[in-house]
Coordinates of C-alpha atoms in Angstrom, one line a residue:
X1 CA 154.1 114.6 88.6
X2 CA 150.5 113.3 87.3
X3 CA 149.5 110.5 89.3
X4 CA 148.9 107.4 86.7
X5 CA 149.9 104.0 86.7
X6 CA 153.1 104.2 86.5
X7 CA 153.8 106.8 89.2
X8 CA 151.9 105.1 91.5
X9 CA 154.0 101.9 91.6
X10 CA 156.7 104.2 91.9
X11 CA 155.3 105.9 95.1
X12 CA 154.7 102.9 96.2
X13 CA 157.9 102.0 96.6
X14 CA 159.2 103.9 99.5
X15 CA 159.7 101.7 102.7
X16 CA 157.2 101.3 105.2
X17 CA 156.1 99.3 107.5
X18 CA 153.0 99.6 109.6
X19 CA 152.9 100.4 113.5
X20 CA 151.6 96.9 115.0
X21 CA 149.4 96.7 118.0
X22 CA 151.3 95.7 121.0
X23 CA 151.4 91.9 121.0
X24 CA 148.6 91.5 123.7
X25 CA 146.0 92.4 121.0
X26 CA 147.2 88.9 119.4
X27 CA 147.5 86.6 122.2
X28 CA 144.3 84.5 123.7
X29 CA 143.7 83.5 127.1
X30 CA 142.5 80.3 125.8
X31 CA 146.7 79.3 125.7
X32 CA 147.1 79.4 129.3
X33 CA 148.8 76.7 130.0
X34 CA 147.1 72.6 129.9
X35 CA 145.4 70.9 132.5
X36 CA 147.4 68.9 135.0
X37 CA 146.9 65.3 135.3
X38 CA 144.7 63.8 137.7
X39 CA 146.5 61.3 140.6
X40 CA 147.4 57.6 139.3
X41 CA 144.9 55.2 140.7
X42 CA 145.7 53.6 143.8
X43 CA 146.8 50.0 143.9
X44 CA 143.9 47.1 144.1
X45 CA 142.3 46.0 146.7
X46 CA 143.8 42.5 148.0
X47 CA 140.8 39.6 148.8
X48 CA 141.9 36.7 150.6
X49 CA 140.7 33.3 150.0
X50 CA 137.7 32.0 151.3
X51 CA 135.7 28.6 151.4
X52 CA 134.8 27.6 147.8
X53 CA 131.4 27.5 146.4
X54 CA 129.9 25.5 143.3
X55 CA 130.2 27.9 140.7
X56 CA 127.3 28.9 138.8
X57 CA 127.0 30.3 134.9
X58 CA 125.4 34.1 134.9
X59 CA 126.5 35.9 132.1
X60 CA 125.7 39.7 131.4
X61 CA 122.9 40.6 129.1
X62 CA 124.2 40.2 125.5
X63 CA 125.6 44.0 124.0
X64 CA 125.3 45.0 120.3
X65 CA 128.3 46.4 119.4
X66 CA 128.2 50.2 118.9
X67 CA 130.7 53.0 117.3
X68 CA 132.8 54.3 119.9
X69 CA 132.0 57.8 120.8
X70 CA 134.3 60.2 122.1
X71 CA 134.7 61.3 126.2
X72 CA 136.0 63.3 128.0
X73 CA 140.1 62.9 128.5
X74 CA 140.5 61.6 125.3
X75 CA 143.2 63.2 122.8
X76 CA 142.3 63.1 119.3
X77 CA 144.3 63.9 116.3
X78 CA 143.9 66.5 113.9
X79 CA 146.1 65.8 110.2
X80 CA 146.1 67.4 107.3
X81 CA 146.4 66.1 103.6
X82 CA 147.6 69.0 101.6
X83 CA 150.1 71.7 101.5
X84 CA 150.6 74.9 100.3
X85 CA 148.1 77.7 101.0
X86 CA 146.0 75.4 102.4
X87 CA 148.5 74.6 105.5
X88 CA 149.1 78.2 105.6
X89 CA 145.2 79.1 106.2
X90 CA 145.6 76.3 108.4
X91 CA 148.8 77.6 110.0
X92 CA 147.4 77.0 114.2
X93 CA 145.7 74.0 113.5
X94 CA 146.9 71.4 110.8
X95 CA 150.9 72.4 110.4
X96 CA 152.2 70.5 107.4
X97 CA 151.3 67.3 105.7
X98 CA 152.7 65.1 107.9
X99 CA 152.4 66.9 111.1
X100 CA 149.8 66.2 113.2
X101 CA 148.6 67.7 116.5
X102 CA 146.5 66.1 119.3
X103 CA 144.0 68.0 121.5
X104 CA 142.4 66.6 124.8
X105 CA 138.8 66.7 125.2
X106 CA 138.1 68.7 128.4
X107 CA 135.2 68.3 130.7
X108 CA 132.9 69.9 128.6
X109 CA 133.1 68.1 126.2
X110 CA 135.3 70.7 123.5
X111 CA 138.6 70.6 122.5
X112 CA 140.8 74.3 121.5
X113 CA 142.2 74.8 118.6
X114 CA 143.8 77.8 118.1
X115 CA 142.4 80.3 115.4
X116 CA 139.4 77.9 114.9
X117 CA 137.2 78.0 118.0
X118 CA 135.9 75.1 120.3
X119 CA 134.2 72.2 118.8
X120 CA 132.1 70.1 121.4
X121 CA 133.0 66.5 119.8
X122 CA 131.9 65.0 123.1
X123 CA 129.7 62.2 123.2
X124 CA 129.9 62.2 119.3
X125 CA 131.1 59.4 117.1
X126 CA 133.7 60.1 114.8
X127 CA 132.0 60.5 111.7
X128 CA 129.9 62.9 113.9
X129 CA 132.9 64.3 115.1
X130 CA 134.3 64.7 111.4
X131 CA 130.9 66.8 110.5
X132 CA 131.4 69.2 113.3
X133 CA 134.4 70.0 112.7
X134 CA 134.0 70.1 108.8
X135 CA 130.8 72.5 109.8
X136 CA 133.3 74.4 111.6
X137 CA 136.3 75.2 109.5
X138 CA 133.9 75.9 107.0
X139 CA 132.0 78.6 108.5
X140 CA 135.5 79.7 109.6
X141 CA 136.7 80.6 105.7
X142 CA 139.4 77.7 106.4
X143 CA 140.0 74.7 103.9
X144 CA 138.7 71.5 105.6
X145 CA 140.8 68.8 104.3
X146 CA 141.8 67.1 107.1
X147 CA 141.7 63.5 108.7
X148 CA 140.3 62.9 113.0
X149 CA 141.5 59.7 114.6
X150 CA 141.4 59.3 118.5
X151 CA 144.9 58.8 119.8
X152 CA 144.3 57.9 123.7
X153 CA 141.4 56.4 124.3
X154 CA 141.0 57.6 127.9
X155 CA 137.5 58.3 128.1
X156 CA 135.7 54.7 128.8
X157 CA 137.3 51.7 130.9
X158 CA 136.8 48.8 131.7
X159 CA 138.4 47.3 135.7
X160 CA 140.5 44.4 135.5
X161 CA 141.5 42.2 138.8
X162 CA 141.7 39.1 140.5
X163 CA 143.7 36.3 139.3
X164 CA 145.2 37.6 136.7
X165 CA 148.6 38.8 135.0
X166 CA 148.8 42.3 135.6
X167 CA 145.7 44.2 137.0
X168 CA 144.7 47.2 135.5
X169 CA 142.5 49.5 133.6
X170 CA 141.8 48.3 130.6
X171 CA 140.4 51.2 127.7
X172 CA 137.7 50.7 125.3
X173 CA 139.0 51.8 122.0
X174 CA 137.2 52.2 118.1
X175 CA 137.4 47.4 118.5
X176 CA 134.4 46.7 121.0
X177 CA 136.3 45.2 123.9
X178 CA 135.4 41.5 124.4
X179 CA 135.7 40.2 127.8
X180 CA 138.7 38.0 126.3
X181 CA 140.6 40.7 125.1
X182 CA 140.1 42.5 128.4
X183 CA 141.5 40.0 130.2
X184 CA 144.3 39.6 127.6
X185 CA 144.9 43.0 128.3
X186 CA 145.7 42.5 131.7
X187 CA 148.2 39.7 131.5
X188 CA 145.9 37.0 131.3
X189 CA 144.1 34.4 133.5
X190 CA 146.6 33.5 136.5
X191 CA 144.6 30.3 137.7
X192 CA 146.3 27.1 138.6
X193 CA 143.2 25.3 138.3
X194 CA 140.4 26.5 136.0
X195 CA 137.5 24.3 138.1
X196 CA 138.5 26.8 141.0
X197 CA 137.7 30.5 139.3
X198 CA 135.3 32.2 138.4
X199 CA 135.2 35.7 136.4
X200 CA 133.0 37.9 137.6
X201 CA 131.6 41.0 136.1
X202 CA 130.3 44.0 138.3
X203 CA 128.1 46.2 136.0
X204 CA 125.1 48.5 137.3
X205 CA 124.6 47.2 140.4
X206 CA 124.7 43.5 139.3
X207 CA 127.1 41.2 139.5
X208 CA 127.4 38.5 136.9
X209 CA 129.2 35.3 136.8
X210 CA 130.9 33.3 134.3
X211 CA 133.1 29.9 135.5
X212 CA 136.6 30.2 134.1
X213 CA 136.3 26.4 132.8
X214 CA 133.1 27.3 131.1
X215 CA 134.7 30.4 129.5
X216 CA 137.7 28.2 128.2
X217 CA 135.5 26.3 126.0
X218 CA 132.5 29.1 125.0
X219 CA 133.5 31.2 122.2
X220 CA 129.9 32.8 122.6
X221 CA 130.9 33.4 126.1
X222 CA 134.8 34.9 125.1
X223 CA 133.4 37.5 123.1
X224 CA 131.0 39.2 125.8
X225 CA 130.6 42.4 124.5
X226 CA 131.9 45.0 127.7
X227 CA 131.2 48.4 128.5
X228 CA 132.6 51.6 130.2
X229 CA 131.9 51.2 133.8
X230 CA 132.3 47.6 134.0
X231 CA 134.4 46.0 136.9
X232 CA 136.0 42.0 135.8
X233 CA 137.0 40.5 138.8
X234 CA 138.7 36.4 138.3
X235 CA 137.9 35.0 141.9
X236 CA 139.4 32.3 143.5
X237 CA 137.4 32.2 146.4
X238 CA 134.0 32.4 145.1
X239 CA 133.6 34.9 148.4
X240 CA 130.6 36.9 146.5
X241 CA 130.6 39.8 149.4
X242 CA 134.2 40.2 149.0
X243 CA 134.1 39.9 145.3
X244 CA 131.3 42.9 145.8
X245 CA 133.8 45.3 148.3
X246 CA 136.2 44.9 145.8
X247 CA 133.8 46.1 142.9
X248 CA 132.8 49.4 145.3
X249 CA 136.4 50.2 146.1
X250 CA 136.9 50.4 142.4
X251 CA 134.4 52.5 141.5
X252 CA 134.9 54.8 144.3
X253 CA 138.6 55.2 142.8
X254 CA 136.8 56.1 139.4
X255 CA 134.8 58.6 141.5
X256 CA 138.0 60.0 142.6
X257 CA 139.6 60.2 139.3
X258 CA 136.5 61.9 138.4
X259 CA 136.9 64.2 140.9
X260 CA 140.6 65.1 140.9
X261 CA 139.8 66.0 136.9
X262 CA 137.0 68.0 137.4
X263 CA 139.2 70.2 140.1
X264 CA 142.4 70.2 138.1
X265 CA 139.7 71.9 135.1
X266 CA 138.6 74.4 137.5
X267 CA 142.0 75.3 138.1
X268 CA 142.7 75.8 134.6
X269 CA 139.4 77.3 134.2
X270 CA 140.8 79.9 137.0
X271 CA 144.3 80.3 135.1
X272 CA 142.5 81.5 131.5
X273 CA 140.5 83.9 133.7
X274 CA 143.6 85.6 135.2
X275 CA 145.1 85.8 131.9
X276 CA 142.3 86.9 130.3
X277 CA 141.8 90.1 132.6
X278 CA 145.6 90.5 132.3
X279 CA 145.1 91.0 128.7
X280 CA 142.3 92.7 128.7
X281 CA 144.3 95.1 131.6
X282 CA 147.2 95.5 129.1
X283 CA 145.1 96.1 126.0
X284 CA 142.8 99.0 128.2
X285 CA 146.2 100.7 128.9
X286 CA 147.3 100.7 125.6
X287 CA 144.0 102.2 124.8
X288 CA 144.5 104.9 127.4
X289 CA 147.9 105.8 126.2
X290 CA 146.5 106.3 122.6
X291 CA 143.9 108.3 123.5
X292 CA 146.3 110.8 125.6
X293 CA 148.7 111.0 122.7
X294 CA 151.4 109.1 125.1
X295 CA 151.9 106.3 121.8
X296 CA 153.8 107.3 118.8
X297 CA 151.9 107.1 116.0
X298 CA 152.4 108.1 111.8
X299 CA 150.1 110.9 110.8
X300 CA 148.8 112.1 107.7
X301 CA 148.1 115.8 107.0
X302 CA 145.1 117.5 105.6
X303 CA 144.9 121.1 104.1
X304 CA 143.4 123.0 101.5
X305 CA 139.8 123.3 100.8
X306 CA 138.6 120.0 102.8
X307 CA 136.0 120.4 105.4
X308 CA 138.1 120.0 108.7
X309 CA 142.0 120.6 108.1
X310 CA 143.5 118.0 110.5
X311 CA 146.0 115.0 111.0
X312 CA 144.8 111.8 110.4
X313 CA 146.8 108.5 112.0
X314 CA 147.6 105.5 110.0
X315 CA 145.7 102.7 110.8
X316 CA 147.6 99.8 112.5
X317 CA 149.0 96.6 110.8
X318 CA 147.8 97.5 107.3
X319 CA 148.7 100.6 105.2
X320 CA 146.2 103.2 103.8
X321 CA 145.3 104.4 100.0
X322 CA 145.1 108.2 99.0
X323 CA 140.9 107.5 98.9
X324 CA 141.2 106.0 102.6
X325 CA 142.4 109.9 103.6
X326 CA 139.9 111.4 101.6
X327 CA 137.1 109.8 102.6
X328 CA 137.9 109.0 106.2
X329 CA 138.4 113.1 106.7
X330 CA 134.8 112.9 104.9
X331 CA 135.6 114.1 101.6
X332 CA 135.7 117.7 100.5
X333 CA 132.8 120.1 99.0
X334 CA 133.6 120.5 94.9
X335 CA 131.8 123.7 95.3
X336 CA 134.7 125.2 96.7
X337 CA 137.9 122.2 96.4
X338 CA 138.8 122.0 93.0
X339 CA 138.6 118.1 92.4
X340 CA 140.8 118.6 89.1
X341 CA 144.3 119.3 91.2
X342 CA 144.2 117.0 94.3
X343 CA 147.8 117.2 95.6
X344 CA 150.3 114.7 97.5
X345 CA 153.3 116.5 99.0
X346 CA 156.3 113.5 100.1
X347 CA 158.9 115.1 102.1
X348 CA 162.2 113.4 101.3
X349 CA 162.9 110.9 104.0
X350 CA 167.2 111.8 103.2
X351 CA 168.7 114.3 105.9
X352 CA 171.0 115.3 102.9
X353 CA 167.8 115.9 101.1
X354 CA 166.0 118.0 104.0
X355 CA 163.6 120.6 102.8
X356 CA 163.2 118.6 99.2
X357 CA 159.5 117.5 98.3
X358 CA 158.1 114.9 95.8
X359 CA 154.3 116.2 94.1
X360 CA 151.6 114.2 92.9
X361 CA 148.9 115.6 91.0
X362 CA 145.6 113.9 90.8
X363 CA 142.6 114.8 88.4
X364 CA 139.9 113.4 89.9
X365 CA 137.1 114.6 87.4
X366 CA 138.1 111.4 85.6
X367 CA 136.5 108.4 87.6
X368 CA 139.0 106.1 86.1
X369 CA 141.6 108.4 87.3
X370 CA 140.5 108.3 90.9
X371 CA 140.5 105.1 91.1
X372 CA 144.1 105.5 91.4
X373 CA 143.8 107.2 94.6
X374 CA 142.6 103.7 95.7
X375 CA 145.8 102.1 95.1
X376 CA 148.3 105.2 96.1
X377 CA 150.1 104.1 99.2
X378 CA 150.3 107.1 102.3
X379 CA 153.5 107.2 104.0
X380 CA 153.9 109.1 107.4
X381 CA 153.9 112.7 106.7
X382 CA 152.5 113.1 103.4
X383 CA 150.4 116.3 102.9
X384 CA 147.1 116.5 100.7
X385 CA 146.2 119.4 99.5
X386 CA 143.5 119.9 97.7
X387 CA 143.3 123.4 95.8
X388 CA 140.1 125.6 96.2
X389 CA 137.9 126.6 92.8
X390 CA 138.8 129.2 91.1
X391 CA 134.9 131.4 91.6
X392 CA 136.0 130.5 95.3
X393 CA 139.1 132.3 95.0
X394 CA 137.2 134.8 92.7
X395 CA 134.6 135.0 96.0
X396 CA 136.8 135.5 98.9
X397 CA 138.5 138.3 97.2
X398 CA 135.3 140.1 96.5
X399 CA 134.2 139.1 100.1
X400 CA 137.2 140.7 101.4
X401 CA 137.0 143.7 98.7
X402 CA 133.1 145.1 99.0
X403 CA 133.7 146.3 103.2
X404 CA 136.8 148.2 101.9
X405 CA 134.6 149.8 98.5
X406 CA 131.9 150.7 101.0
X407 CA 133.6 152.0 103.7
X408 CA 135.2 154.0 101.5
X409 CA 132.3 155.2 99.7
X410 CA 130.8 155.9 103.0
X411 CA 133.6 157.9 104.2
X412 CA 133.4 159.6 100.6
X413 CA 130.0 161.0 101.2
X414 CA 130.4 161.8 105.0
X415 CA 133.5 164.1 104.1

């Protein structure tokens, strides 16, 4: 039958799907596994009393208050605000319109999102954030309607001990933290006499004082501005070298939070590696196989007048047009193949069918009409054929004829 419109839809019909590559060839190193949390901080130091001392006011220089910007161990959220296509662009990274999925910045400074790459957002505000990200999905091909919020704020801290409810670590979220919500945040001043304490503020190197009775009454001095790093100790003893122990024993627990991150990123660092030449191991394999012929594969097959008579494979994970054949076998001369009777040949794919076989006859002296070969699925085992011109046929005969005339003509004379 003529290949047209109609026929094609019909050919294109038959069942198929498409060899895939073996699932290696879709799986990234970069989901190795996450990064194991660093060691809890120890408990704090104890200071015992000492002889009291006349407290005197030193409070910290004054802070302007600046948008937070994100660090390293924070976990930020990524949302989406529309459905559809757009969450199926978006399938790895924004799910649905109400699901949202939190990444942890790592150490340097990115965070991974699957089928989108690695934005660094570290050290960046979140409107900064928002841009890179933006920048990102764009240049990607993805949709960026989305919304970033930071979930944990685990980057920056803020040390809170002494004489109050509950020591702890206190973070420093998108609200600058004020020395009174600092302390709020750990339980609150636990001093039975307010003349007797004194908050002190480790920060740089310097140690700062402000009298709990004087920080009672001072709004000015409630709302000191804090900042990551900064160690709030409320003293009872106004002991300033112990106050000042305590201050190094808590940074040196920072450095070792510090520490115990940046090994447990070099052991994840070490896990993607291992996967990643696992992959790579399984995916060289697979290419050995394919080049010994040890993988099954769907061929198609070339004859008639076409440069190189041969088998071509179907690609993986996509299917292939009529003008994908012709044109990866690199075409055919018209000199000799006749471009008016291209052939398909479709064995029937029914075992009570065996030996019956479905023709399609392309004209491809009609541009329109080859643009049907664009759009005419292959299935495994087709057969093109594409007829030679008749002066070839004419050509090879006479090729074949002349030795014959003249040998006989020259047997003629000899006799």
């Amino acid at each position: 039958m003529t290949i047209s419109s109609q026929s094609v839809l019909m050919a294109n019909r038959a069942p198929y799907t498409p060899q895939r590559l073996p699932q290696a060839f879709y799986e990234t190193a970069s989901g190795a596994g996450q990064m194991r949390q660093p060691a809890a901080l120890p408990d704090a130091p104890r200071v015992p009393d000492a002889r009291y001392r006349e407290p005197v006011l030193r409070p910290p220089p004054p802070l302007e208050p600046a948008p937070y910007r994100i660090g390293v161990g924070d976990v930020v959220l990524l949302a989406t605000k529309s459905a559809g296509s757009t969450v199926e662009q978006l399938s790895g990274l924004l799910a649905a319109q109400t699901q949202r999925q939190g990444f942890t910045v790592r150490d340097d400074g990115t965070i991974s999102i699957p089928d989108v790459g690695a934005p660094r957002i570290g050290g960046l505000t979140l409107e900064e954030a928002e841009n890179e990200l933006f920048e990102m999905l764009l240049a990607n091909g993805m949709n960026p309607a989305f919304s970033l919020e930071v979930q944990d704020f685990n980057a920056h801290k803020v040390v809170v001990g002494g004489a109050v409810g509950s020591p702890s670590v206190v973070p420093i979220t998108l609200q600058p933290l004020t020395l009174r919500l600092a302390i709020a945040a750990a339980g609150g001043l636990a001093v039975p006499d307010t003349r007797f304490a004194t908050i002190r503020i480790f920060r740089n190197g310097s140690l700062y004082e402000i009298p709990v009775a004087e920080f009672d009454d001072d709004a000015d001095l409630q709302d000191t501005i804090l900042r990551s790093g900064d160690a709030v100790f409320v003293d009872l003893t106004y002991d300033y070298d112990r106050a000042l122990e305590y201050f190094r024993q808590q940074i040196d627990v920072i450095a070792l939070e510090r520490q115990s991150r940046q090994q447990a990123f070099q052991e994840l660092q070490a896990e993607i590696a291992f996967r990643q030449a696992a992959l790579n191991e399984r995916r060289s394999n697979f290419q050995t196989r394919l080049d010994l012929g040890a993988e099954a594969r769907d061929y198609v097959y070339l004859s008639g007048e076409i440069a190189n008579q041969t088998r071509l494979p179907l690609p993986f994970g996509q299917k292939a047009s009529l003008a994908d054949i012709l044109f990866e076998a690199g075409g055919f001369d018209v000199t000799t193949g006749n471009p008016s009777h291209i052939y398909v040949l479709r064995p029937s794919p029914e075992p009570e069918e065996f030996g019956a076989v479905t023709a399609w006859h392309l004209d491809a002296r009609n541009p329109a009409a080859f643009t049907l070969a664009a759009r005419f699925e292959m299935r495994p085992d087709d057969v093109v054929f594409i007829e030679e011109q008749p002066i070839t046929r004419w050509n090879r005969a006479l090729r074949q004829f002349f030795p014959v005339l003249i040998n006989t003509a020259r047997s003629a004379l000899g006799d």
